[in-house]
Coordinates of C-alpha atoms and ligand atoms in Angstrom, one line a residue:
M18 CA 16.8 -33.0 5.1
S19 CA 14.8 -31.9 8.2
K20 CA 12.3 -29.2 7.5
K21 CA 10.4 -27.1 9.9
K22 CA 7.1 -25.3 9.2
I23 CA 6.6 -21.9 10.7
V24 CA 3.0 -20.5 10.8
I25 CA 2.3 -16.9 11.5
D26 CA -1.4 -16.4 11.8
P27 CA -2.6 -13.7 12.1
V28 CA 0.2 -11.4 10.9
T29 CA -0.4 -8.2 12.9
R30 CA 0.2 -4.5 12.1
I31 CA -1.4 -5.0 8.8
E32 CA -5.0 -4.5 7.6
G33 CA -7.0 -7.7 7.5
H34 CA -6.3 -11.3 8.2
L35 CA -3.2 -12.9 6.6
R36 CA -1.6 -16.2 7.3
I37 CA 2.0 -16.9 6.3
E38 CA 3.5 -20.3 6.4
V39 CA 7.2 -20.9 5.6
E40 CA 9.3 -24.1 5.5
I41 CA 12.9 -23.7 6.7
D42 CA 15.8 -26.1 6.3
E43 CA 18.4 -27.1 8.9
N44 CA 20.2 -23.7 8.4
N45 CA 17.0 -21.8 9.1
V46 CA 16.8 -20.7 5.4
V47 CA 13.3 -20.4 3.9
K48 CA 12.7 -23.0 1.2
E49 CA 9.0 -22.7 0.6
A50 CA 6.5 -20.0 1.5
R51 CA 2.7 -19.7 1.3
A52 CA 0.6 -16.6 1.8
A53 CA -3.1 -17.2 2.5
G54 CA -5.9 -14.6 2.8
Q55 CA -8.2 -15.8 5.6
L56 CA -11.4 -14.0 4.6
F57 CA -13.8 -14.2 1.6
R58 CA -14.9 -11.0 -0.2
G59 CA -18.5 -10.9 -1.3
I60 CA -18.8 -7.2 -2.3
E61 CA -18.8 -8.2 -6.0
I62 CA -21.8 -10.4 -5.4
I63 CA -23.6 -7.6 -3.5
L64 CA -23.1 -5.3 -6.4
K65 CA -24.9 -7.5 -9.0
G66 CA -28.2 -6.1 -10.1
R67 CA -27.6 -2.6 -8.7
D68 CA -27.9 0.7 -10.4
P69 CA -24.3 1.5 -11.7
R70 CA -24.5 5.0 -10.2
D71 CA -24.6 3.5 -6.7
A72 CA -21.6 1.2 -7.3
G73 CA -19.0 3.6 -5.7
L74 CA -20.8 3.9 -2.4
I75 CA -21.1 0.2 -2.1
A76 CA -17.6 -0.7 -3.5
Q77 CA -15.9 1.6 -1.0
R78 CA -17.1 -0.7 1.8
I79 CA -14.5 -3.3 0.6
C80 CA -12.0 -1.8 3.0
G81 CA -12.0 0.6 5.9
V82 CA -8.5 1.9 5.1
C83 CA -8.7 2.3 1.3
T84 CA -12.3 3.5 1.1
N85 CA -11.5 6.5 -1.1
V86 CA -9.6 4.6 -3.7
H87 CA -12.2 1.9 -4.2
Y88 CA -14.9 4.7 -4.3
R89 CA -12.9 6.5 -7.0
A90 CA -12.0 3.4 -9.0
S91 CA -15.6 2.3 -9.0
V92 CA -17.0 5.6 -10.1
T93 CA -14.3 5.8 -12.8
A94 CA -15.2 2.3 -14.0
V95 CA -18.8 3.4 -14.5
E96 CA -17.8 6.7 -16.2
N97 CA -15.5 4.7 -18.5
A98 CA -18.3 2.3 -19.4
Y99 CA -20.6 5.3 -20.3
G100 CA -17.9 7.5 -21.9
I101 CA -18.5 10.3 -19.3
V102 CA -15.5 12.5 -18.7
P103 CA -15.5 14.6 -15.4
P104 CA -14.5 18.3 -15.8
P105 CA -10.9 19.4 -14.8
N106 CA -11.9 20.7 -11.3
A107 CA -13.5 17.4 -10.4
Q108 CA -10.3 15.6 -11.5
I109 CA -8.2 18.0 -9.5
I110 CA -10.3 17.5 -6.3
R111 CA -10.2 13.7 -6.8
N112 CA -6.4 13.9 -7.2
L113 CA -6.0 16.1 -4.1
I114 CA -7.8 13.5 -2.0
T115 CA -6.1 10.5 -3.5
L116 CA -2.6 12.0 -3.2
S117 CA -3.2 13.0 0.4
L118 CA -4.2 9.4 1.0
F119 CA -0.9 8.2 -0.5
V120 CA 1.0 10.5 1.9
Q121 CA -1.1 9.4 4.9
D122 CA -0.9 5.7 4.1
H123 CA 2.9 5.8 3.5
I124 CA 3.6 7.6 6.8
V125 CA 1.3 5.4 8.8
H126 CA 2.8 2.3 7.1
F127 CA 6.4 3.1 7.9
Y128 CA 6.1 4.5 11.4
H129 CA 3.1 2.6 12.9
L130 CA 3.0 -0.7 11.0
H131 CA 6.5 -1.4 10.0
S132 CA 9.2 0.6 11.8
L133 CA 9.2 -1.6 14.9
D134 CA 10.5 -4.5 12.7
Y135 CA 13.7 -2.4 12.6
V136 CA 13.4 -0.2 15.8
D137 CA 14.0 -1.8 19.2
I138 CA 12.0 0.2 21.6
V139 CA 13.7 -1.2 24.7
S140 CA 17.1 -0.2 23.3
A141 CA 15.9 3.4 22.9
L142 CA 15.8 3.6 26.7
E143 CA 19.6 3.4 26.8
A144 CA 20.1 6.3 24.4
D145 CA 22.3 9.3 25.2
V146 CA 20.0 12.3 24.3
K147 CA 22.9 14.6 23.4
K148 CA 24.4 12.0 21.0
A149 CA 20.9 11.4 19.5
E150 CA 20.7 15.1 18.6
E151 CA 24.1 14.8 16.9
V152 CA 23.0 11.8 14.9
A153 CA 19.8 13.5 13.9
V154 CA 21.7 16.5 12.6
S155 CA 24.0 14.3 10.6
Y156 CA 20.9 13.3 8.4
H157 CA 19.3 16.7 8.1
D158 CA 20.4 20.3 9.0
Y159 CA 17.1 20.9 10.8
P160 CA 15.8 17.5 11.9
Y161 CA 12.1 17.3 12.9
R162 CA 11.6 17.9 16.6
S163 CA 15.1 16.5 17.5
S164 CA 16.3 18.8 20.4
V165 CA 18.0 17.3 23.5
G166 CA 14.9 18.5 25.5
H167 CA 12.5 16.8 23.2
F168 CA 14.4 13.6 23.1
S169 CA 14.6 13.7 27.0
S170 CA 10.8 14.0 27.2
I171 CA 10.3 11.1 24.8
K172 CA 12.7 8.9 26.7
E173 CA 11.0 9.8 30.0
K174 CA 7.7 8.8 28.5
L175 CA 9.0 5.5 27.4
T176 CA 10.7 4.8 30.7
S177 CA 7.5 5.5 32.6
F178 CA 5.6 3.0 30.3
V179 CA 8.2 0.3 31.1
K180 CA 8.4 1.1 34.9
A181 CA 4.6 0.8 35.1
G182 CA 4.8 -2.5 33.3
R183 CA 2.5 -1.3 30.5
L184 CA 4.2 -1.1 27.2
G185 CA 0.7 -0.9 25.6
L186 CA 1.0 -0.8 21.9
F187 CA 4.7 -1.6 22.2
A188 CA 4.1 -4.9 24.0
N189 CA 4.8 -8.2 22.4
G190 CA 7.7 -7.0 20.1
Y191 CA 10.7 -9.1 19.5
W192 CA 12.8 -6.7 21.6
G193 CA 16.5 -7.7 21.8
H194 CA 16.3 -9.8 18.7
D195 CA 19.7 -10.3 16.9
A196 CA 18.4 -8.9 13.7
Y197 CA 18.0 -5.4 15.2
R198 CA 20.9 -3.2 14.0
L199 CA 20.2 0.4 15.1
S200 CA 22.1 2.1 18.0
P201 CA 20.1 3.2 21.0
E202 CA 20.3 6.8 19.7
E203 CA 19.0 5.8 16.3
N204 CA 16.2 3.9 17.9
L205 CA 15.2 6.9 19.9
I206 CA 15.2 9.1 16.8
L207 CA 12.7 6.8 15.1
V208 CA 10.6 6.3 18.3
N209 CA 10.3 10.1 18.5
H210 CA 9.0 10.3 14.9
Y211 CA 6.7 7.3 15.5
M212 CA 5.0 9.5 18.2
E213 CA 5.0 12.6 15.9
A214 CA 3.5 10.6 13.0
L215 CA 0.4 9.8 15.2
R216 CA -0.4 13.6 15.1
I217 CA 0.4 13.8 11.3
Q218 CA -2.0 10.9 10.7
T219 CA -4.8 12.7 12.4
T220 CA -4.3 16.1 10.6
L221 CA -4.2 14.4 7.2
S222 CA -7.6 12.9 7.9
K223 CA -8.9 16.4 8.6
A224 CA -7.4 17.6 5.3
I225 CA -9.0 14.9 3.3
A226 CA -12.4 15.4 5.1
I227 CA -12.4 19.1 3.9
F228 CA -13.4 17.8 0.4
T229 CA -14.9 14.5 1.3
G230 CA -17.3 15.4 4.1
K231 CA -15.8 12.6 6.2
T232 CA -13.1 10.0 6.2
P233 CA -13.0 7.1 6.0
H234 CA -16.0 6.3 3.7
P235 CA -16.3 9.7 1.9
Q236 CA -19.4 10.9 0.2
N237 CA -18.3 13.4 -2.3
L238 CA -17.9 11.5 -5.6
V239 CA -20.6 11.0 -8.1
V240 CA -20.6 9.6 -11.6
G241 CA -19.5 12.6 -13.7
G242 CA -17.8 14.6 -11.0
V243 CA -17.7 15.7 -7.4
T244 CA -20.1 17.4 -5.0
S245 CA -17.4 19.4 -3.1
V246 CA -18.5 22.7 -4.8
A247 CA -18.9 24.8 -1.6
D248 CA -15.6 23.5 -0.3
M249 CA -13.8 24.4 -3.5
L250 CA -15.2 27.9 -3.5
N251 CA -14.5 28.6 0.1
P252 CA -11.0 30.2 0.5
Q253 CA -10.8 29.4 4.2
R254 CA -11.3 25.7 3.5
L255 CA -8.7 25.6 0.7
N256 CA -6.3 27.5 3.0
D257 CA -6.9 24.9 5.8
F258 CA -6.1 22.1 3.4
I259 CA -2.9 23.7 2.2
F260 CA -1.8 24.6 5.7
I261 CA -2.0 20.9 6.8
I262 CA -0.3 19.7 3.6
K263 CA 2.6 22.1 4.3
D264 CA 3.0 20.7 7.8
V265 CA 3.0 17.2 6.5
H266 CA 5.5 18.1 3.7
D267 CA 7.8 19.5 6.4
F268 CA 7.5 16.2 8.3
I269 CA 8.4 14.2 5.1
E270 CA 11.5 16.4 4.4
R271 CA 12.8 16.7 7.9
A272 CA 11.8 13.3 9.4
Y273 CA 10.6 10.6 6.9
I274 CA 13.3 11.0 4.3
P275 CA 16.2 11.4 6.8
D276 CA 14.9 8.4 8.8
M277 CA 14.9 6.4 5.6
K278 CA 18.6 7.4 5.0
L279 CA 19.4 6.3 8.5
L280 CA 17.6 2.9 7.9
V281 CA 19.5 2.4 4.6
N282 CA 22.8 3.0 6.3
A283 CA 22.1 0.6 9.1
Y284 CA 20.6 -2.2 6.9
K285 CA 22.7 -1.6 3.8
E286 CA 24.2 -5.1 3.8
E287 CA 20.8 -6.7 3.8
M288 CA 19.6 -4.4 1.1
K289 CA 22.7 -4.9 -1.1
S290 CA 22.4 -8.7 -0.8
G291 CA 18.8 -8.5 -2.0
V292 CA 17.0 -9.6 1.2
G293 CA 13.3 -9.7 0.3
R294 CA 13.9 -9.5 -3.5
G295 CA 11.1 -11.1 -5.5
S296 CA 11.0 -12.4 -9.1
G297 CA 11.7 -8.9 -10.5
N298 CA 8.3 -8.6 -12.3
F299 CA 7.0 -5.1 -11.8
M300 CA 3.8 -3.5 -13.0
A301 CA 2.7 0.2 -12.9
A302 CA -0.5 1.4 -14.7
G303 CA 0.3 5.1 -14.5
S304 CA -2.1 7.7 -13.1
Y305 CA -3.0 11.3 -12.3
M306 CA -2.6 13.7 -15.2
I307 CA -1.4 17.1 -14.3
R308 CA -1.9 20.2 -16.5
G309 CA -2.9 17.9 -19.3
E310 CA 0.7 17.2 -20.1
E311 CA 2.4 14.9 -17.7
K312 CA 1.4 12.1 -15.4
I313 CA 2.5 11.9 -11.7
F314 CA 3.0 8.1 -12.3
E315 CA 4.2 6.6 -15.5
D316 CA 3.0 3.2 -16.8
G317 CA 5.3 0.3 -17.5
V318 CA 5.9 -3.5 -17.1
I319 CA 9.2 -5.2 -16.3
F320 CA 10.0 -8.9 -16.2
D321 CA 12.9 -10.6 -14.4
H322 CA 14.5 -7.3 -13.4
D323 CA 15.2 -6.6 -17.1
F324 CA 15.2 -2.8 -16.8
D325 CA 16.2 -2.3 -20.4
G326 CA 13.2 -4.3 -21.6
I327 CA 10.4 -2.1 -20.0
E328 CA 7.2 -2.3 -22.0
P329 CA 4.0 -0.3 -21.9
F330 CA 1.2 -1.5 -19.6
D331 CA -2.0 -2.8 -21.3
E332 CA -4.9 -4.0 -19.2
K333 CA -5.9 -6.5 -21.8
H334 CA -3.1 -8.8 -20.5
I335 CA -4.7 -9.0 -17.0
T336 CA -6.2 -12.3 -16.0
E337 CA -7.2 -13.9 -12.7
E338 CA -6.3 -17.5 -11.9
M339 CA -8.0 -19.5 -9.2
A340 CA -6.0 -22.8 -9.3
R341 CA -4.9 -22.4 -5.7
S342 CA -7.7 -20.1 -4.5
W343 CA -11.0 -21.2 -2.8
Y344 CA -13.1 -20.3 -5.8
K345 CA -14.8 -22.0 -8.8
S346 CA -14.8 -20.2 -12.1
D347 CA -14.9 -21.1 -15.8
S348 CA -13.2 -17.8 -16.9
N349 CA -10.1 -15.9 -16.2
D350 CA -11.4 -12.7 -17.7
P351 CA -12.2 -10.0 -15.1
Y352 CA -15.3 -8.8 -17.0
S353 CA -16.9 -12.2 -17.0
E354 CA -15.4 -14.3 -14.3
K355 CA -17.6 -15.4 -11.4
T356 CA -16.9 -15.1 -7.7
E357 CA -18.2 -18.5 -6.5
P358 CA -16.6 -19.6 -3.2
F359 CA -15.3 -23.2 -3.1
Y360 CA -13.7 -23.9 0.2
T361 CA -11.6 -27.0 0.6
D362 CA -10.1 -28.2 3.9
L363 CA -6.7 -27.8 5.5
N364 CA -4.2 -30.5 6.4
E365 CA -5.1 -32.6 9.5
D366 CA -2.5 -30.6 11.5
G367 CA -4.3 -27.3 10.5
T368 CA -1.6 -26.2 8.0
L369 CA -2.4 -25.2 4.4
K370 CA -2.6 -27.7 1.6
G371 CA 0.1 -26.0 -0.5
E372 CA -0.3 -28.1 -3.6
E373 CA -4.1 -27.6 -3.6
K374 CA -6.4 -24.6 -2.9
Y375 CA -5.1 -22.6 0.1
S376 CA -6.2 -18.9 0.0
W377 CA -9.2 -16.6 -0.4
I378 CA -7.0 -14.4 -2.5
K379 CA -7.1 -15.0 -6.3
S380 CA -4.0 -14.9 -8.4
P381 CA -4.0 -12.0 -10.9
R382 CA -1.5 -12.4 -13.6
Y383 CA -0.1 -10.2 -16.4
R384 CA 0.8 -12.2 -19.4
A385 CA 0.3 -15.2 -17.1
K386 CA 3.0 -14.0 -14.7
P387 CA 2.8 -12.8 -11.1
M388 CA 3.6 -9.1 -10.8
E389 CA 4.8 -6.9 -7.9
V390 CA 2.8 -3.7 -7.7
G391 CA 3.3 -0.7 -5.4
P392 CA 5.8 2.1 -4.7
A393 CA 8.9 0.1 -5.8
A394 CA 7.3 -0.7 -9.1
R395 CA 6.2 2.9 -9.6
M396 CA 9.6 4.4 -8.7
I397 CA 11.5 1.9 -10.9
V398 CA 9.2 2.5 -13.8
G399 CA 9.2 6.3 -13.3
Y400 CA 13.0 6.4 -13.1
L401 CA 13.4 4.3 -16.3
K402 CA 10.9 6.5 -18.1
D403 CA 12.8 9.7 -17.1
S404 CA 9.8 11.0 -15.2
K405 CA 10.5 14.7 -14.3
R406 CA 8.7 14.2 -11.0
I407 CA 10.2 10.9 -9.9
K408 CA 13.7 10.6 -11.3
P409 CA 15.4 13.7 -9.8
V410 CA 14.0 12.9 -6.3
L411 CA 14.9 9.3 -6.4
K412 CA 18.3 9.9 -8.0
S413 CA 19.3 12.3 -5.3
F414 CA 18.3 9.8 -2.6
M415 CA 20.2 7.0 -4.3
E416 CA 23.3 9.0 -4.8
E417 CA 23.4 10.1 -1.2
T418 CA 22.9 6.6 0.1
G419 CA 24.9 4.6 -2.4
M420 CA 21.8 2.8 -3.7
E421 CA 21.3 1.5 -7.2
L422 CA 17.9 0.9 -9.0
I423 CA 18.1 -2.9 -8.3
D424 CA 18.2 -2.2 -4.6
L425 CA 14.6 -1.0 -4.7
S426 CA 13.8 -4.6 -5.3
S427 CA 14.3 -5.6 -1.6
T428 CA 12.6 -5.2 1.8
I429 CA 14.5 -2.0 2.5
G430 CA 14.0 -0.8 -1.0
R431 CA 10.2 -0.9 -0.8
N432 CA 10.4 1.4 2.2
V433 CA 12.7 3.8 0.4
A434 CA 10.4 3.9 -2.6
R435 CA 7.5 4.7 -0.3
A436 CA 9.2 7.6 1.4
V437 CA 10.4 9.1 -1.9
E438 CA 6.9 8.7 -3.3
A439 CA 5.4 10.5 -0.3
K440 CA 7.6 13.5 -1.1
I441 CA 6.6 13.4 -4.8
C442 CA 2.9 13.2 -3.9
S443 CA 3.1 16.1 -1.4
D444 CA 4.9 18.2 -4.0
A445 CA 2.2 17.4 -6.6
I446 CA -0.6 18.3 -4.2
F447 CA 0.7 22.0 -4.2
D448 CA 0.7 22.0 -8.0
F449 CA -2.9 20.7 -8.1
C450 CA -4.0 23.3 -5.5
S451 CA -2.6 26.1 -7.5
D452 CA -4.2 24.8 -10.7
L453 CA -7.6 24.7 -8.9
I454 CA -7.2 28.2 -7.6
E455 CA -6.3 29.4 -11.1
N456 CA -9.4 27.8 -12.6
I457 CA -11.6 29.4 -10.0
K458 CA -10.0 32.8 -10.5
Y459 CA -11.1 32.6 -14.1
Y460 CA -14.7 31.6 -13.1
D461 CA -14.3 27.9 -14.1
E462 CA -16.5 26.5 -11.3
E463 CA -17.7 23.4 -13.1
T464 CA -17.5 20.2 -11.0
W465 CA -19.9 17.8 -12.8
T466 CA -20.5 16.7 -16.4
K467 CA -24.2 16.5 -17.0
F468 CA -25.7 13.4 -18.5
D469 CA -29.1 11.9 -18.9
F470 CA -29.1 8.4 -17.4
D471 CA -32.1 7.2 -19.4
K472 CA -30.3 8.0 -22.7
L473 CA -27.1 6.1 -21.7
P474 CA -26.4 2.7 -23.3
K475 CA -28.1 -0.2 -21.5
E476 CA -25.4 -2.7 -22.4
T477 CA -21.8 -1.7 -21.9
Q478 CA -18.6 -2.3 -19.9
G479 CA -15.7 -0.4 -18.5
C480 CA -12.9 -0.3 -16.0
G481 CA -11.3 2.1 -13.5
I482 CA -7.6 1.5 -13.2
H483 CA -5.6 3.7 -10.8
E484 CA -2.3 3.7 -9.0
V485 CA -3.2 3.8 -5.3
P486 CA -0.9 3.7 -2.3
R487 CA -0.3 -0.1 -2.4
G488 CA -0.2 -0.5 -6.2
V489 CA -2.5 -0.9 -9.2
L490 CA -6.2 -1.0 -8.3
S491 CA -8.7 -2.2 -11.0
H492 CA -12.4 -2.2 -10.9
F493 CA -14.2 -3.9 -13.8
V494 CA -17.9 -3.5 -14.4
R495 CA -20.3 -5.1 -17.0
I496 CA -23.7 -3.5 -17.4
E497 CA -26.7 -5.2 -18.9
E498 CA -30.3 -3.8 -19.1
G499 CA -29.0 -0.7 -17.3
K500 CA -28.0 -2.8 -14.2
I501 CA -24.7 -4.2 -13.0
A502 CA -24.4 -7.7 -14.5
N503 CA -20.9 -8.5 -13.3
Y504 CA -18.3 -6.7 -11.1
Q505 CA -14.7 -7.6 -10.3
V506 CA -12.1 -5.9 -8.2
I507 CA -8.4 -6.6 -8.4
A508 CA -6.7 -4.8 -5.5
P509 CA -3.0 -4.2 -5.1
T510 CA -2.8 -6.7 -2.3
T511 CA -4.5 -9.3 -4.6
W512 CA -1.5 -9.0 -6.8
N513 CA 1.2 -9.0 -4.1
A514 CA -0.4 -11.5 -1.7
S515 CA -1.6 -13.9 -4.4
P516 CA -1.0 -17.6 -3.9
K517 CA 0.5 -19.8 -6.6
G518 CA -1.3 -19.7 -10.0
E519 CA -2.0 -22.3 -12.7
K520 CA 1.6 -22.7 -13.5
G521 CA 2.6 -23.2 -9.8
K522 CA 4.5 -19.9 -9.8
R523 CA 4.6 -18.3 -6.4
G524 CA 3.0 -14.9 -5.7
P525 CA 5.2 -11.9 -4.8
Y526 CA 5.1 -12.2 -1.0
E527 CA 5.9 -15.9 -1.3
E528 CA 8.7 -15.4 -3.8
S529 CA 10.3 -12.6 -1.7
L530 CA 10.4 -14.9 1.3
I531 CA 12.5 -17.6 -0.4
G532 CA 16.1 -17.6 0.8
I533 CA 15.5 -15.5 3.9
R534 CA 17.6 -16.8 6.8
L535 CA 16.1 -16.6 10.3
S536 CA 18.4 -16.0 13.2
D537 CA 15.9 -17.4 15.6
P538 CA 13.0 -19.5 14.2
S539 CA 11.0 -19.1 17.4
R540 CA 10.9 -15.3 16.7
P541 CA 10.5 -15.0 12.9
L542 CA 11.2 -11.2 12.7
E543 CA 12.8 -11.5 9.2
V544 CA 9.6 -13.1 7.8
L545 CA 7.5 -10.2 9.2
R546 CA 9.9 -7.6 7.7
V547 CA 9.5 -9.0 4.2
V548 CA 5.7 -9.3 4.4
H549 CA 5.3 -5.9 6.1
S550 CA 7.4 -4.2 3.5
F551 CA 4.6 -4.7 1.0
D552 CA 2.1 -2.9 3.3
P553 CA -0.6 -5.7 3.1
C554 CA -4.2 -4.7 3.0
I555 CA -6.0 -8.1 3.1
A556 CA -9.5 -6.6 3.5
C557 CA -8.9 -5.2 0.0
A558 CA -7.9 -8.5 -1.3
V559 CA -10.7 -10.6 0.2
H560 CA -13.8 -10.1 2.3
I561 CA -16.5 -11.6 4.7
V562 CA -15.4 -14.0 7.4
N563 CA -15.1 -17.6 6.6
T564 CA -17.4 -19.2 9.2
R565 CA -15.9 -22.6 8.7
G566 CA -12.4 -21.3 9.4
K567 CA -10.4 -22.5 12.4
S568 CA -10.1 -20.2 15.2
L569 CA -7.2 -17.9 14.4
S570 CA -4.3 -19.4 16.2
Q571 CA -1.3 -17.6 17.6
Y572 CA 2.1 -17.9 16.1
R573 CA 3.4 -21.4 16.5
I574 CA 6.2 -23.6 15.2
S575 CA 5.8 -27.3 14.4
P576 CA 8.3 -29.8 13.1
V577 CA 7.1 -31.6 10.0
Ligands
NI608 NI1 -7.4 -1.7 1.8

């Protein structure tokens, strides 16, 4: 059987440096896949010997996109180690920021990082603007900025780009590829919202910065609470925050959700046939208590799509394997494992040695199994656990589009999960805001739990485990003589982009690529769709450039 190896390096429209290699058979069907992080993360080493109270400010430098969530997980890990519980107002402010980040990440992911895998910009130029308006109205009674006049101006803008020969950020797409299914009008609707989402992205940064001082790399979290006291007590700042969230909520309801319905309709066949489906192992840790009675996200673990056999999440089952990762370690336990780089070479033709070490990403496992984390895992778990926040929203979307729960386990399904989750998060932000206002009204202005550092234990350990936009994020800290003795981070992308582990089982990206059929191997759009659907953040998974690495080559195809 003749096999061809396709290398995509770097994968673009993601954060960080990811290399994907797939082997296809004579029918262009993927038979083997390898995901390799191309950078080494050294933040854990930098943290050793530091004061635990400084950990958050350093750990947030892991990633320029996910700064806030690393900051929070790190501060929480230290609080957990010392048994410090922040007061309710601090928890609410932290939740307002993190949930705003969920919404921002999901909108940016779909429109700016992923939609062009489904939307053919060039085809949008052929759209009939009147017809586009009719299509938009068929998905929502009041679609977001979808008048004939607005569509005409977007079309004009696109035409002027093309005429001037400068597609700019739309250059180098696989325009005209056979796998594109949308009509010119549907393409125009999505391009229109791509443009609108650029503004939404900016305003959300402003909203987050109201509490964080700046974004990215916020400054408002401390062990025991938050420093946003003046912001919390200023009605104008609270009002500015709520005003932006209302605008974004409107975009989600009138653009993001309808666009997702349109996408499901157009790509239903692929979704129903399970394109991009992985092994069916899902993990959610659960997070964000609201009013002391319910969580926004439930916890649960599912193996092999066995939805009836959902079990509770327990962090004790997490290990990290390094059999195929460029590290040495004598332990799989996140509290004690070392981060010692051990780079081995590539094949002579520059491809990965698939049966040896081939990635800077480690292989986290739960009960020794690879797990998919992220919106699909959270939505499936929330649905199965009858979450009052998740189930009604997801159920209504599924009924309207003819989806079943299993369909979330696919390339399209991951996008649906993300859009539904954006709505759930923006709804929850309003509830948290009203709780904060209620507290302040009754003179509860506490934002920090006082502690005396000198009286805290000198030897302890703890973890901060949160659901963050891309999945479960865990920070593990061990403290000795009052200083950080060991630190480990397992980011969502570490789970999803992991290489094979000790038992040779593929990671979630790899497994989801198996069986994909490429209509044109010289333009591997179908591979990009699968990988992009996870919203990779490779900087979170790994760090620091590998100076021995080959120059990052462009996409190429080579017969093996
Ligand atoms: Ni990140």
